[in-house]
Short mmCIF file of C-alpha atoms in Angstrom, two decimals:
data_model
loop_
_atom_site.label_atom_id
_atom_site.label_comp_id
_atom_site.label_asym_id
_atom_site.label_seq_id
_atom_site.Cartn_x
_atom_site.Cartn_y
_atom_site.Cartn_z
CA MET A 1 -20.54 -0.45 5.19
CA LEU A 2 -19.11 1.77 2.83
CA GLU A 3 -19.04 0.71 -0.76
CA LEU A 4 -15.20 0.54 -1.04
CA ASN A 5 -15.20 -1.94 -3.94
CA LYS A 6 -14.99 0.90 -6.15
CA TYR A 7 -11.13 1.31 -4.83
CA LEU A 8 -10.17 -2.27 -5.57
CA PRO A 9 -7.91 -3.78 -6.49
CA LEU A 10 -5.31 -1.17 -5.40
CA THR A 11 -1.99 -1.13 -7.52
CA GLU A 12 0.94 -2.37 -5.77
CA THR A 13 2.21 1.34 -5.54
CA THR A 14 -0.93 2.57 -3.96
CA TYR A 15 -1.01 -0.46 -1.45
CA TYR A 16 2.51 0.40 -0.51
CA ILE A 17 1.71 4.21 0.00
CA LEU A 18 -1.37 3.65 2.40
CA LEU A 19 0.74 0.96 4.24
CA SER A 20 3.32 3.85 4.61
CA LEU A 21 0.82 6.32 5.82
CA LEU A 22 -0.15 4.11 8.87
CA GLU A 23 1.92 6.95 10.72
CA PRO A 24 2.05 10.38 9.45
CA ALA A 25 4.74 10.96 6.96
CA HIS A 26 6.01 13.83 4.14
CA GLY A 27 6.34 12.62 0.59
CA TYR A 28 10.02 11.90 0.92
CA ILE A 29 9.76 9.73 3.95
CA MET A 30 6.97 7.89 1.83
CA MET A 31 9.17 7.08 -0.93
CA GLN A 32 11.84 5.89 1.23
CA LYS A 33 9.17 3.63 3.61
CA VAL A 34 7.82 2.33 0.05
CA GLU A 35 11.05 1.10 -1.03
CA GLU A 36 11.73 -0.37 2.51
CA LEU A 37 8.40 -2.20 2.91
CA SER A 38 8.46 -3.67 -0.83
CA ASN A 39 12.32 -4.86 -0.24
CA GLN A 40 13.36 -2.35 -2.80
CA LYS A 41 10.84 -3.59 -5.59
CA VAL A 42 8.75 -0.46 -5.66
CA LYS A 43 10.69 2.71 -6.47
CA ILE A 44 8.41 5.86 -6.71
CA ALA A 45 9.86 8.91 -8.32
CA ALA A 46 8.81 12.31 -6.87
CA GLY A 47 6.59 13.37 -9.54
CA THR A 48 4.58 9.91 -9.39
CA MET A 49 4.45 10.25 -5.64
CA TYR A 50 2.89 13.74 -5.62
CA GLY A 51 0.25 12.78 -8.38
CA ALA A 52 -0.61 9.71 -6.02
CA ILE A 53 -0.93 11.85 -3.08
CA GLU A 54 -3.35 14.16 -5.07
CA ASN A 55 -5.44 11.13 -6.17
CA LEU A 56 -5.43 9.62 -2.67
CA LEU A 57 -6.56 12.91 -1.04
CA LYS A 58 -9.21 13.28 -3.56
CA GLN A 59 -10.44 9.68 -2.67
CA LYS A 60 -10.45 10.62 0.87
CA LEU A 61 -8.21 7.71 1.44
CA ILE A 62 -5.36 9.90 3.11
CA THR A 63 -5.70 13.42 4.75
CA ALA A 64 -3.31 16.14 5.35
CA VAL A 65 -2.24 16.85 8.94
CA LYS A 66 -0.43 19.63 10.81
CA SER A 67 3.21 19.42 10.77
CA THR A 68 5.94 21.36 12.62
CA ASP A 69 7.97 21.32 9.17
CA LYS A 70 6.32 24.48 7.19
CA ARG A 71 8.26 23.39 3.99
CA ARG A 72 6.74 19.88 3.91
CA LYS A 73 3.13 18.92 4.08
CA THR A 74 2.35 15.72 6.04
CA TYR A 75 -0.37 13.05 5.31
CA VAL A 76 -1.77 10.15 7.22
CA ILE A 77 -4.10 7.15 6.18
CA THR A 78 -7.99 8.07 6.73
CA GLU A 79 -10.33 5.45 8.52
CA LYS A 80 -11.68 4.97 5.01
CA GLY A 81 -8.16 4.58 3.72
CA ARG A 82 -7.48 1.61 6.27
CA GLU A 83 -10.66 0.03 5.47
CA VAL A 84 -9.64 -0.25 1.75
CA LEU A 85 -6.10 -1.48 2.61
CA ARG A 86 -7.89 -4.26 4.93
CA GLN A 87 -10.32 -5.30 2.33
CA ASP A 88 -7.46 -5.33 -0.44
CA CYS A 89 -5.25 -7.16 2.05
CA GLU A 90 -8.07 -9.73 2.39
CA ARG A 91 -8.74 -9.96 -1.34
CA MET A 92 -4.99 -10.97 -1.85
CA LYS A 93 -4.85 -13.38 0.96
CA HIS A 94 -7.71 -15.23 -0.72
CA ILE A 95 -5.76 -15.15 -4.11
CA VAL A 96 -2.69 -16.63 -2.22
CA GLN A 97 -4.98 -19.31 -0.52
CA ILE A 98 -6.75 -20.61 -3.61
CA THR A 99 -3.55 -20.54 -5.71
CA GLU A 100 -1.80 -22.74 -2.92
CA LYS A 101 -4.52 -25.00 -2.80
CA PHE A 102 -4.63 -25.41 -6.65
CA LEU A 103 -0.98 -24.93 -7.54
CA PRO A 104 1.42 -26.03 -4.44
CA LEU A 105 4.75 -24.41 -4.43
CA GLU A 106 7.84 -25.98 -2.98
CA ILE A 107 10.69 -23.85 -1.78
CA THR A 108 13.98 -25.16 -3.62
CA ARG A 109 17.40 -25.53 -1.98
CA ASP A 110 18.50 -22.22 -3.50
CA GLY A 111 15.42 -20.42 -1.80
CA GLY A 112 13.38 -20.09 -4.85
CA MET A 113 10.02 -21.71 -5.68
CA GLU A 114 8.96 -24.33 -7.97
CA ASN A 115 5.75 -26.08 -8.72
CA VAL A 116 5.10 -29.36 -7.11
#
């Protein structure tokens, strides 16, 4: 197996960017998808997005793909990126499971959470 631990944990922004690239997309679409996937909790400015794209390209977690739109570069997650995403998902699942075991949460009438 590839040594992928050096990429973990992903930041929330990076996680959503990788998730947004399970299908090819250009920067503006990626920004929209990240907002949608995060329920509007994560908003990425254009400059931040392009910095993130450069880093992810260098790490080979995403790659540029051919596009019919000459004005926009299109990107997609690589197999290495998918594996990093899977591993981070497993890491977070473990965190949630262990937290729920030791700190049970109850949903309140107003839809919020409270300690039991």
